[in-house]
Coordinates of C-alpha atoms in Angstrom, one line a residue:
Chain A
T278 CA 16.6 -7.6 -3.4
I279 CA 12.8 -7.0 -2.5
H280 CA 11.2 -10.1 -2.4
F281 CA 7.5 -10.5 -3.0
T282 CA 5.1 -13.0 -2.4
T283 CA 3.1 -14.6 -5.4
F284 CA 0.8 -17.7 -6.0
V285 CA 2.5 -19.1 -9.1
C286 CA -0.5 -21.3 -9.5
I287 CA -2.8 -18.8 -10.3
Y288 CA -1.1 -18.1 -13.6
K289 CA -0.7 -21.7 -14.8
H290 CA -3.6 -21.7 -16.9
I291 CA -2.7 -18.2 -18.4
K292 CA -0.6 -18.7 -21.7
M293 CA 2.8 -17.1 -20.8
N294 CA 4.7 -15.3 -23.7
I295 CA 7.9 -16.9 -23.7
P296 CA 9.8 -16.5 -27.3
A297 CA 11.6 -19.8 -28.1
E298 CA 14.5 -17.8 -29.8
L299 CA 15.6 -16.0 -26.5
K300 CA 17.7 -17.3 -23.4
Y301 CA 16.5 -16.6 -20.0
T302 CA 17.7 -16.6 -16.3
K303 CA 16.2 -17.8 -13.0
D304 CA 16.3 -14.1 -12.2
H305 CA 13.5 -13.5 -14.9
E306 CA 15.5 -11.8 -17.6
W307 CA 15.6 -12.4 -21.2
I308 CA 18.6 -12.4 -23.5
R309 CA 18.8 -11.8 -27.3
I310 CA 22.3 -12.8 -28.4
D311 CA 23.5 -11.0 -31.8
G312 CA 27.3 -11.6 -32.3
D313 CA 29.1 -10.4 -29.2
I314 CA 26.1 -8.2 -28.0
A315 CA 23.4 -9.4 -25.8
T316 CA 20.4 -7.3 -25.5
V317 CA 18.6 -7.9 -22.1
G318 CA 15.3 -7.2 -20.5
I319 CA 12.7 -8.8 -18.1
T320 CA 10.3 -11.3 -19.2
D321 CA 6.5 -10.9 -19.8
F322 CA 6.0 -13.3 -16.6
A323 CA 8.1 -11.0 -14.4
Q324 CA 6.6 -7.6 -15.8
G325 CA 3.0 -9.3 -14.8
E326 CA 4.4 -10.1 -11.4
L327 CA 5.8 -6.7 -10.8
G328 CA 2.7 -5.0 -11.8
D329 CA 3.0 -1.2 -13.3
I330 CA 6.5 -0.4 -13.9
V331 CA 7.1 3.3 -12.8
Y332 CA 11.0 3.4 -12.8
V333 CA 14.1 2.0 -14.5
E334 CA 17.3 2.9 -13.2
V335 CA 20.5 1.8 -14.9
E336 CA 23.8 3.9 -13.9
T337 CA 26.3 1.5 -15.0
V338 CA 26.7 2.0 -18.9
D339 CA 30.4 1.7 -19.9
E340 CA 31.0 -0.2 -16.7
T341 CA 32.3 -3.9 -16.9
L342 CA 30.7 -6.3 -14.5
A343 CA 30.7 -9.9 -13.9
Q344 CA 27.7 -12.1 -14.3
E345 CA 25.3 -11.9 -11.4
E346 CA 26.3 -8.2 -10.2
V347 CA 23.5 -5.7 -9.9
F348 CA 23.4 -3.4 -13.0
G349 CA 20.3 -1.5 -12.2
T350 CA 16.9 -1.4 -10.7
V351 CA 13.3 -1.6 -11.6
E352 CA 10.5 -0.3 -9.4
A353 CA 6.8 -1.0 -9.5
V354 CA 4.6 1.2 -7.5
K355 CA 5.4 -0.5 -4.5
T356 CA 8.3 -2.8 -5.1
V357 CA 12.0 -2.1 -5.8
S358 CA 13.9 -5.2 -7.5
D359 CA 17.4 -5.2 -8.5
L360 CA 18.5 -6.5 -11.9
F361 CA 21.4 -9.1 -12.1
L362 CA 23.7 -8.9 -15.3
P363 CA 23.0 -12.2 -17.3
L364 CA 26.6 -12.3 -18.7
T365 CA 30.2 -10.9 -17.9
G366 CA 30.8 -7.8 -19.9
E367 CA 30.7 -4.2 -20.9
I368 CA 27.2 -2.4 -20.6
V369 CA 27.4 -0.6 -24.0
E370 CA 23.8 0.9 -23.9
F371 CA 20.7 1.7 -21.7
N372 CA 17.3 2.1 -23.5
E373 CA 17.0 5.7 -22.5
A374 CA 13.4 5.6 -23.7
L375 CA 12.5 4.0 -20.4
E376 CA 13.4 7.2 -18.5
D377 CA 10.2 8.5 -19.8
E378 CA 8.1 5.8 -20.6
P379 CA 9.1 2.7 -18.1
E380 CA 5.6 1.5 -18.7
K381 CA 7.1 0.1 -22.1
V382 CA 8.5 -2.7 -19.8
N383 CA 4.6 -3.8 -19.3
T384 CA 3.2 -3.1 -22.6
D385 CA 6.2 -4.8 -24.9
P386 CA 8.4 -6.7 -22.6
Y387 CA 10.6 -8.2 -25.5
G388 CA 10.7 -5.4 -27.6
E389 CA 10.4 -1.8 -27.1
G390 CA 10.9 -2.6 -23.1
W391 CA 14.5 -4.0 -23.7
M392 CA 16.6 -2.5 -20.9
I393 CA 20.6 -2.7 -21.6
K394 CA 23.0 -4.1 -24.2
I395 CA 26.1 -5.9 -23.1
K396 CA 29.2 -6.5 -25.1
F397 CA 29.8 -10.0 -23.4
N398 CA 33.4 -11.6 -22.9
D399 CA 32.8 -15.2 -22.5
A400 CA 30.6 -17.2 -24.9
S401 CA 30.7 -20.1 -22.8
E402 CA 28.4 -18.4 -20.2
V403 CA 25.7 -18.1 -23.1
D404 CA 25.6 -22.0 -22.6
G405 CA 24.7 -21.7 -19.0
L406 CA 21.6 -19.7 -19.4
L407 CA 18.2 -21.3 -19.8
S408 CA 16.2 -22.1 -22.7
A409 CA 12.7 -21.0 -23.3
D410 CA 11.7 -24.8 -22.3
D411 CA 13.9 -24.5 -19.1
Y412 CA 12.4 -21.3 -18.3
K413 CA 8.8 -22.4 -18.9
E414 CA 9.5 -25.1 -16.6
L415 CA 10.9 -22.7 -13.9
I416 CA 7.8 -20.9 -13.7
G417 CA 5.4 -23.5 -13.8
A418 CA 3.7 -22.3 -17.1
Chain B
M172 CA 15.1 -10.2 -9.2
S173 CA 13.4 -12.9 -7.2
L174 CA 9.8 -13.9 -7.2
V175 CA 9.3 -15.9 -4.1
S176 CA 6.4 -17.8 -3.0
P177 CA 6.5 -18.8 0.6
Q178 CA 3.3 -19.8 2.4
A179 CA 3.0 -20.1 6.0
A180 CA -0.4 -20.7 7.4
L181 CA -2.1 -17.6 7.0
K182 CA -5.4 -16.4 8.3
K183 CA -8.4 -16.1 5.6
T184 CA -11.1 -13.6 5.5
P185 CA -14.6 -14.8 4.8
L186 CA -14.1 -13.2 1.1
F187 CA -10.6 -15.5 0.7
D188 CA -12.4 -17.8 -2.0
F189 CA -14.3 -14.9 -3.6
H190 CA -10.8 -13.2 -3.9
R191 CA -9.2 -16.1 -5.7
A192 CA -12.0 -16.5 -7.8
H193 CA -11.7 -13.0 -9.1
G194 CA -8.0 -13.2 -9.9
G195 CA -6.9 -11.7 -6.5
K196 CA -3.0 -11.9 -6.2
M197 CA -2.9 -12.9 -2.5
V198 CA 0.2 -11.6 -0.2
E199 CA 0.7 -12.0 3.5
F200 CA -0.4 -8.9 5.4
A201 CA -0.1 -8.6 9.2
G202 CA -0.7 -12.7 9.4
W203 CA -3.7 -12.7 7.1
S204 CA -3.8 -13.6 3.4
M205 CA -4.9 -10.6 1.6
P206 CA -5.3 -9.6 -2.2
V207 CA -2.6 -6.8 -3.1
Q208 CA -4.3 -6.5 -6.7
Y209 CA -6.8 -8.1 -8.8
K210 CA -6.8 -8.4 -12.7
D211 CA -6.5 -4.5 -13.0
S212 CA -3.1 -3.0 -12.4
H213 CA -2.2 -1.2 -9.5
I214 CA -2.5 2.1 -11.2
S215 CA -5.7 1.6 -13.0
S216 CA -7.3 0.2 -9.8
H217 CA -6.2 3.5 -7.9
M218 CA -7.5 5.6 -10.6
H219 CA -10.7 3.7 -10.5
T220 CA -11.1 4.4 -6.9
R221 CA -10.5 8.2 -7.4
E222 CA -13.0 8.5 -10.3
H223 CA -15.5 5.8 -9.5
C224 CA -15.9 3.3 -7.0
A225 CA -14.0 0.5 -5.4
I226 CA -14.6 -2.3 -2.9
F227 CA -11.7 -3.4 -0.5
D228 CA -11.7 -6.2 2.0
V229 CA -10.8 -5.0 5.4
S230 CA -12.3 -7.8 7.3
H231 CA -8.6 -8.5 8.7
M232 CA -9.2 -5.2 10.9
L233 CA -10.5 -5.8 14.6
Q234 CA -13.9 -4.8 15.1
G235 CA -15.4 -4.1 18.4
T236 CA -18.1 -2.5 20.4
L237 CA -17.3 -0.8 24.0
S238 CA -18.7 1.9 26.2
L239 CA -15.5 3.3 27.4
F240 CA -11.8 3.7 25.8
T241 CA -8.5 5.4 26.3
N242 CA -5.3 4.9 24.9
N243 CA -1.8 6.1 24.5
K244 CA 1.3 6.5 26.9
G245 CA 3.0 9.4 25.1
G246 CA 3.4 7.2 22.2
I247 CA 0.7 6.0 20.1
I248 CA -0.5 2.2 20.6
D249 CA -2.8 2.2 17.6
D250 CA -4.9 4.8 15.5
L251 CA -8.4 3.6 15.3
I252 CA -11.6 5.0 14.3
V253 CA -14.1 5.1 17.2
T254 CA -17.9 5.9 16.4
K255 CA -20.4 6.8 18.8
T256 CA -23.7 4.8 18.0
D257 CA -27.4 5.7 18.8
Q258 CA -27.4 2.3 20.6
G259 CA -25.6 3.5 23.5
Y260 CA -22.0 2.0 22.7
L261 CA -19.0 3.1 21.0
Y262 CA -18.1 1.1 17.6
V263 CA -14.3 0.7 17.1
V264 CA -12.5 -0.5 14.3
S265 CA -8.6 -0.9 15.1
N266 CA -5.6 -2.3 13.0
A267 CA -5.0 -6.0 12.2
G268 CA -1.4 -5.7 13.2
C269 CA -2.2 -4.3 16.6
A270 CA -5.4 -6.6 17.2
D271 CA -3.5 -8.3 20.1
K272 CA -2.0 -5.5 22.0
D273 CA -5.3 -3.5 21.4
S274 CA -7.3 -6.1 22.8
A275 CA -5.1 -6.5 25.8
H276 CA -5.0 -2.6 26.2
M277 CA -8.9 -2.8 26.4
K278 CA -9.3 -5.5 28.4
A279 CA -6.8 -4.1 31.0
R280 CA -8.6 -0.8 31.1
L281 CA -12.1 -2.4 31.1
A282 CA -11.2 -4.4 34.4
E283 CA -9.8 -1.1 36.0
F284 CA -13.2 0.6 35.0
K285 CA -15.2 -2.1 36.2
A286 CA -13.3 -2.1 39.4
S287 CA -14.3 1.7 40.1
G288 CA -17.8 0.7 39.7
S289 CA -18.5 1.8 35.9
D290 CA -20.8 -0.4 34.0
V291 CA -18.6 -1.0 30.9
D292 CA -18.3 -3.9 28.5
L293 CA -16.3 -5.0 25.7
E294 CA -17.2 -7.5 22.8
F295 CA -15.2 -8.4 19.7
L296 CA -17.1 -8.9 16.6
D297 CA -16.6 -11.6 14.1
E298 CA -18.2 -9.9 11.3
A299 CA -16.9 -9.3 7.8
L300 CA -15.9 -5.8 7.0
I301 CA -15.8 -4.3 3.5
A302 CA -14.7 -0.6 2.7
V303 CA -16.7 0.7 -0.4
Q304 CA -14.7 4.1 -1.7
G305 CA -14.9 6.7 -4.3
P306 CA -17.2 9.6 -5.6
S307 CA -19.7 7.2 -6.8
M308 CA -20.1 5.4 -3.5
S309 CA -23.2 7.3 -2.7
Q310 CA -25.0 6.4 -5.8
V311 CA -24.2 2.8 -5.7
L312 CA -25.1 2.2 -2.0
Q313 CA -28.3 4.1 -1.9
E314 CA -29.8 1.7 -4.4
G315 CA -29.6 -0.9 -1.6
L316 CA -30.4 1.2 1.4
K317 CA -33.7 2.5 2.6
E318 CA -32.3 5.3 4.8
D319 CA -31.0 8.5 3.1
L320 CA -27.1 8.4 2.6
S321 CA -26.8 12.2 2.4
K322 CA -28.0 12.2 6.2
L323 CA -25.1 10.1 7.1
P324 CA -22.0 12.4 7.3
F325 CA -18.4 11.8 7.6
M326 CA -17.5 9.8 10.9
T327 CA -20.9 8.8 11.6
S328 CA -22.5 5.5 11.8
A329 CA -25.8 3.8 11.5
L330 CA -27.3 0.1 11.9
A331 CA -29.1 -0.7 8.4
T332 CA -30.3 -3.3 6.1
V333 CA -28.2 -3.2 2.8
F334 CA -29.4 -4.9 -0.3
G335 CA -31.7 -7.0 1.8
I336 CA -28.9 -8.0 4.3
P337 CA -30.2 -7.0 7.9
G338 CA -27.7 -6.1 10.6
C339 CA -25.1 -4.1 8.9
R340 CA -23.4 -1.4 10.3
V341 CA -22.6 1.5 7.9
T342 CA -20.0 4.0 8.8
R343 CA -18.9 6.8 6.7
C344 CA -15.4 6.8 6.9
G345 CA -12.4 5.4 4.9
Y346 CA -8.7 5.4 3.9
T347 CA -8.6 6.8 0.6
G348 CA -9.4 10.5 1.0
E349 CA -12.6 10.0 -1.2
D350 CA -16.1 9.8 0.1
G351 CA -16.7 6.3 1.1
V352 CA -18.1 3.9 3.8
E353 CA -17.3 0.8 5.6
I354 CA -20.0 -1.9 6.0
S355 CA -19.8 -4.5 9.0
V356 CA -21.8 -7.4 7.5
P357 CA -22.5 -10.8 9.0
E358 CA -19.9 -13.4 7.8
S359 CA -22.3 -15.6 6.5
R360 CA -23.6 -12.8 3.9
V361 CA -20.4 -11.0 2.8
V362 CA -19.9 -12.8 -0.3
E363 CA -23.5 -12.1 -1.5
L364 CA -23.3 -8.1 -0.2
T365 CA -19.8 -7.8 -2.3
E366 CA -21.6 -9.5 -5.2
R367 CA -24.3 -7.2 -5.1
L368 CA -22.1 -4.0 -5.1
L369 CA -19.9 -5.4 -7.7
A370 CA -22.7 -6.0 -10.1
H371 CA -22.9 -2.2 -10.4
N372 CA -20.8 -0.9 -13.3
E373 CA -19.3 1.8 -11.5
V374 CA -17.6 -0.8 -9.0
R375 CA -14.5 -2.7 -9.1
L376 CA -12.4 -4.6 -6.6
A377 CA -9.3 -3.1 -5.2
G378 CA -6.5 -4.4 -3.2
L379 CA -3.7 -3.4 -0.5
G380 CA -1.5 -1.9 -3.2
A381 CA -3.9 0.7 -4.3
R382 CA -5.1 1.1 -0.8
D383 CA -1.7 2.2 0.3
S384 CA -1.2 4.6 -2.7
L385 CA -4.5 6.1 -2.1
R386 CA -4.0 6.6 1.5
L387 CA -0.6 8.1 1.0
E388 CA -2.1 10.8 -1.5
A389 CA -4.5 11.5 1.0
G390 CA -1.8 12.3 3.6
L391 CA -3.0 9.3 5.8
C392 CA -0.7 7.6 8.3
L393 CA -0.1 3.8 8.3
Y394 CA 0.3 2.5 11.6
G395 CA 3.7 0.7 12.1
N396 CA 5.4 3.0 9.4
D397 CA 4.4 6.5 9.9
I398 CA 3.4 6.3 13.6
D399 CA 4.0 3.7 16.4
E400 CA 4.8 3.4 20.0
S401 CA 7.7 5.6 19.7
T402 CA 5.9 8.8 18.1
T403 CA 3.7 11.1 20.1
P404 CA 0.7 12.7 18.3
V405 CA 2.3 15.8 18.6
E406 CA 5.4 14.9 16.6
A407 CA 3.0 13.0 14.1
T408 CA 0.8 16.2 13.7
L409 CA -2.1 14.4 15.2
V410 CA -2.9 16.7 17.7
W411 CA -6.6 17.2 16.1
T412 CA -7.4 13.9 17.5
I413 CA -7.1 15.1 21.0
G414 CA -10.2 17.2 22.2
K415 CA -10.2 20.6 24.0
R416 CA -11.7 18.9 27.1
R417 CA -9.1 15.9 27.1
R418 CA -6.1 18.5 26.7
Q419 CA -7.7 20.4 29.9
A420 CA -8.6 17.5 31.9
K421 CA -5.4 15.5 30.9
D422 CA -7.1 12.4 31.9
F423 CA -5.6 10.0 29.1
P424 CA -2.4 8.0 29.2
G425 CA 0.6 10.0 28.2
A426 CA -1.2 13.2 28.6
D427 CA 1.7 14.6 31.1
I428 CA 4.2 14.1 28.0
I429 CA 1.8 15.1 25.1
V430 CA 0.1 18.1 26.7
P431 CA 3.0 20.2 27.3
Q432 CA 4.3 19.2 23.8
I433 CA 1.4 21.0 22.2
K434 CA 2.6 24.4 23.5
A435 CA 6.3 23.8 23.7
K436 CA 6.8 22.0 20.2
T437 CA 8.9 19.1 19.5
T438 CA 12.3 18.5 17.9
R439 CA 10.8 16.6 15.0
K440 CA 7.7 16.6 13.0
R441 CA 5.9 14.7 10.3
V442 CA 6.0 16.2 7.0
G443 CA 4.9 15.5 3.4
L444 CA 7.7 15.5 0.8
V445 CA 7.2 15.6 -3.0
S446 CA 10.0 14.8 -5.6
T447 CA 10.6 13.7 -9.2
G448 CA 13.2 11.0 -10.5
P449 CA 13.6 7.7 -8.6
P450 CA 10.7 6.8 -6.2
V451 CA 11.3 7.8 -2.5
R452 CA 10.6 4.6 -0.2
Q453 CA 10.4 3.8 3.5
H454 CA 13.8 4.3 5.5
T455 CA 15.0 6.8 2.8
P456 CA 17.3 9.4 4.7
I457 CA 16.3 12.9 4.4
L458 CA 19.1 15.6 4.2
S459 CA 19.5 19.2 4.6
P460 CA 20.3 21.3 1.7
D461 CA 24.1 20.8 2.8
G462 CA 23.7 17.1 3.1
K463 CA 23.2 16.6 6.8
V464 CA 20.8 13.7 7.8
I465 CA 17.8 15.5 9.1
G466 CA 15.1 12.7 9.3
E467 CA 14.0 9.3 7.6
V468 CA 11.1 8.6 5.0
T469 CA 8.4 6.6 6.7
S470 CA 6.2 5.7 3.8
G471 CA 6.6 6.7 -0.1
C472 CA 5.6 5.9 -3.6
P473 CA 5.2 7.1 -6.9
S474 CA 1.6 9.2 -7.0
P475 CA -0.7 7.5 -9.9
C476 CA -2.4 11.0 -9.7
L477 CA 0.4 13.8 -9.6
K478 CA 2.8 11.6 -11.6
K479 CA 5.6 12.4 -9.0
N480 CA 6.9 10.9 -6.1
V481 CA 5.2 11.5 -2.6
A482 CA 6.3 10.5 0.8
M483 CA 6.0 11.4 4.5
G484 CA 8.6 11.2 7.0
Y485 CA 10.0 12.7 10.3
V486 CA 12.3 15.8 10.1
D487 CA 14.0 18.2 12.3
A488 CA 11.7 20.9 13.1
A489 CA 13.8 23.6 11.6
F490 CA 13.0 22.0 8.2
A491 CA 9.5 21.2 8.6
K492 CA 7.9 24.4 6.9
N493 CA 6.0 23.7 3.7
G494 CA 8.0 24.4 0.8
T495 CA 11.4 24.0 2.4
A496 CA 13.9 22.6 -0.1
I497 CA 15.7 19.5 1.1
Q498 CA 17.0 16.4 -0.2
V499 CA 16.5 12.5 0.1
E500 CA 19.1 9.9 -0.4
V501 CA 18.1 7.3 -2.9
R502 CA 20.7 4.6 -3.6
K503 CA 23.6 6.9 -2.1
K504 CA 22.6 9.7 -4.4
A505 CA 21.3 13.1 -3.0
V506 CA 17.9 13.9 -5.0
A507 CA 16.2 17.4 -4.6
A508 CA 12.8 17.2 -2.7
T509 CA 10.3 19.7 -1.3
V510 CA 8.4 19.8 2.0
C511 CA 4.8 19.8 1.2
K512 CA 1.5 20.3 2.7
M513 CA -0.9 17.0 3.1
P514 CA -3.0 15.7 1.7
F515 CA -1.1 15.9 -1.6
V516 CA -4.3 15.2 -3.5
P517 CA -7.3 16.9 -2.3
T518 CA -9.7 15.0 -0.1
N519 CA -13.4 14.6 -1.0
Y520 CA -15.2 13.4 2.4
Y521 CA -18.9 13.9 2.6
S522 CA -19.7 16.5 5.6
G523 CA -23.4 16.6 4.9

């Protein structure tokens, strides 16, 4: 993981887009639950902090990984960040549109910028995810 | 991913509050708090500099005036810009990260020169330093200058009053590959100068992020990444920095090692690399076509202008020729790359 510095306080007065219907992680990922499928991306705050996304690499499709394991990387011009699996399960799909247009993560982080779909095993892990309010508090928005 | 916010006591340039007021995202750099970018994204800031003009705060760099200077002991202590002035001294700008060792080196050499009866002195400036870079720099700056900028070619310097601020030193140089200047200005008036320049609609602020991708496209070295005390000027393909007279006289530290290398060649050489696919970063291993490690990347990023990955690094001399097909190892996977001449993007210096 590449750590990078930020002044969170600068962003306090900027209205962050944190959809109420989604779940979140402390690693700045969002999760949309639909039956036993979870769609995952990075939050509006995260894309803003990372800056221009130039590359998204996910080579774990069809693999079954545990919660918190690295499933891919997202790269801005000057930084590389690991992506952590929010729920234990099989990675069933990668958003291949990001191969040609990684900037969709910046322009539409909760829509066309989605990254993977997971078929998750353990519904109780969902209860451990952050709510929109929890996440708002985490980033001080 | 982790978004960390550590805040140690960092040094601040005279533009610190100005950066914050303009949305600068501040990061630690060589002990200083510096803007990595402003409200514009990294790529739009990069492209704006290539197409128009941008201001960079470079006040963290060590500026001094002195009348004599040598460096090197085979390895490179620092790369610095030395300008001969009309006022009888040399004007030097060196790296912030090297400020302590550079000043120690200069003071030590100064004592030697003084002991040998030379009339030499050394003075460190507290002035702020901004870089104004891009094709429309001359149009923007000329409005605030009595002197004719077309008479100030690349790597020359003049004292001037800029937008009514006396005591500025304008040096035609930079770190982006574009035409540009660095302006040394009294600390008390740097905000005023920056505001005047920024009022022009050609001009935006740019941070360390754009500065790094711009210098990489221009094939320019970053001290500490691409060159350091373990690399010689010959390995780094910076032989042009050693004048003919100095090569003959061998009167600089490390000359016994460096001068023979010019003829004999070295076992490794700094080269440029281009590739597509995953971005190539510092410390990426460089492999031969059959997978042997032949070197390491020292800087790399996706090029906003070329839309492919550019990098520089050192390779075995056998693979240093432009056009050589090699590989780079990104996350344990070999990716095809090609040795490429630098600059990657044509430079645009003003030679008068």
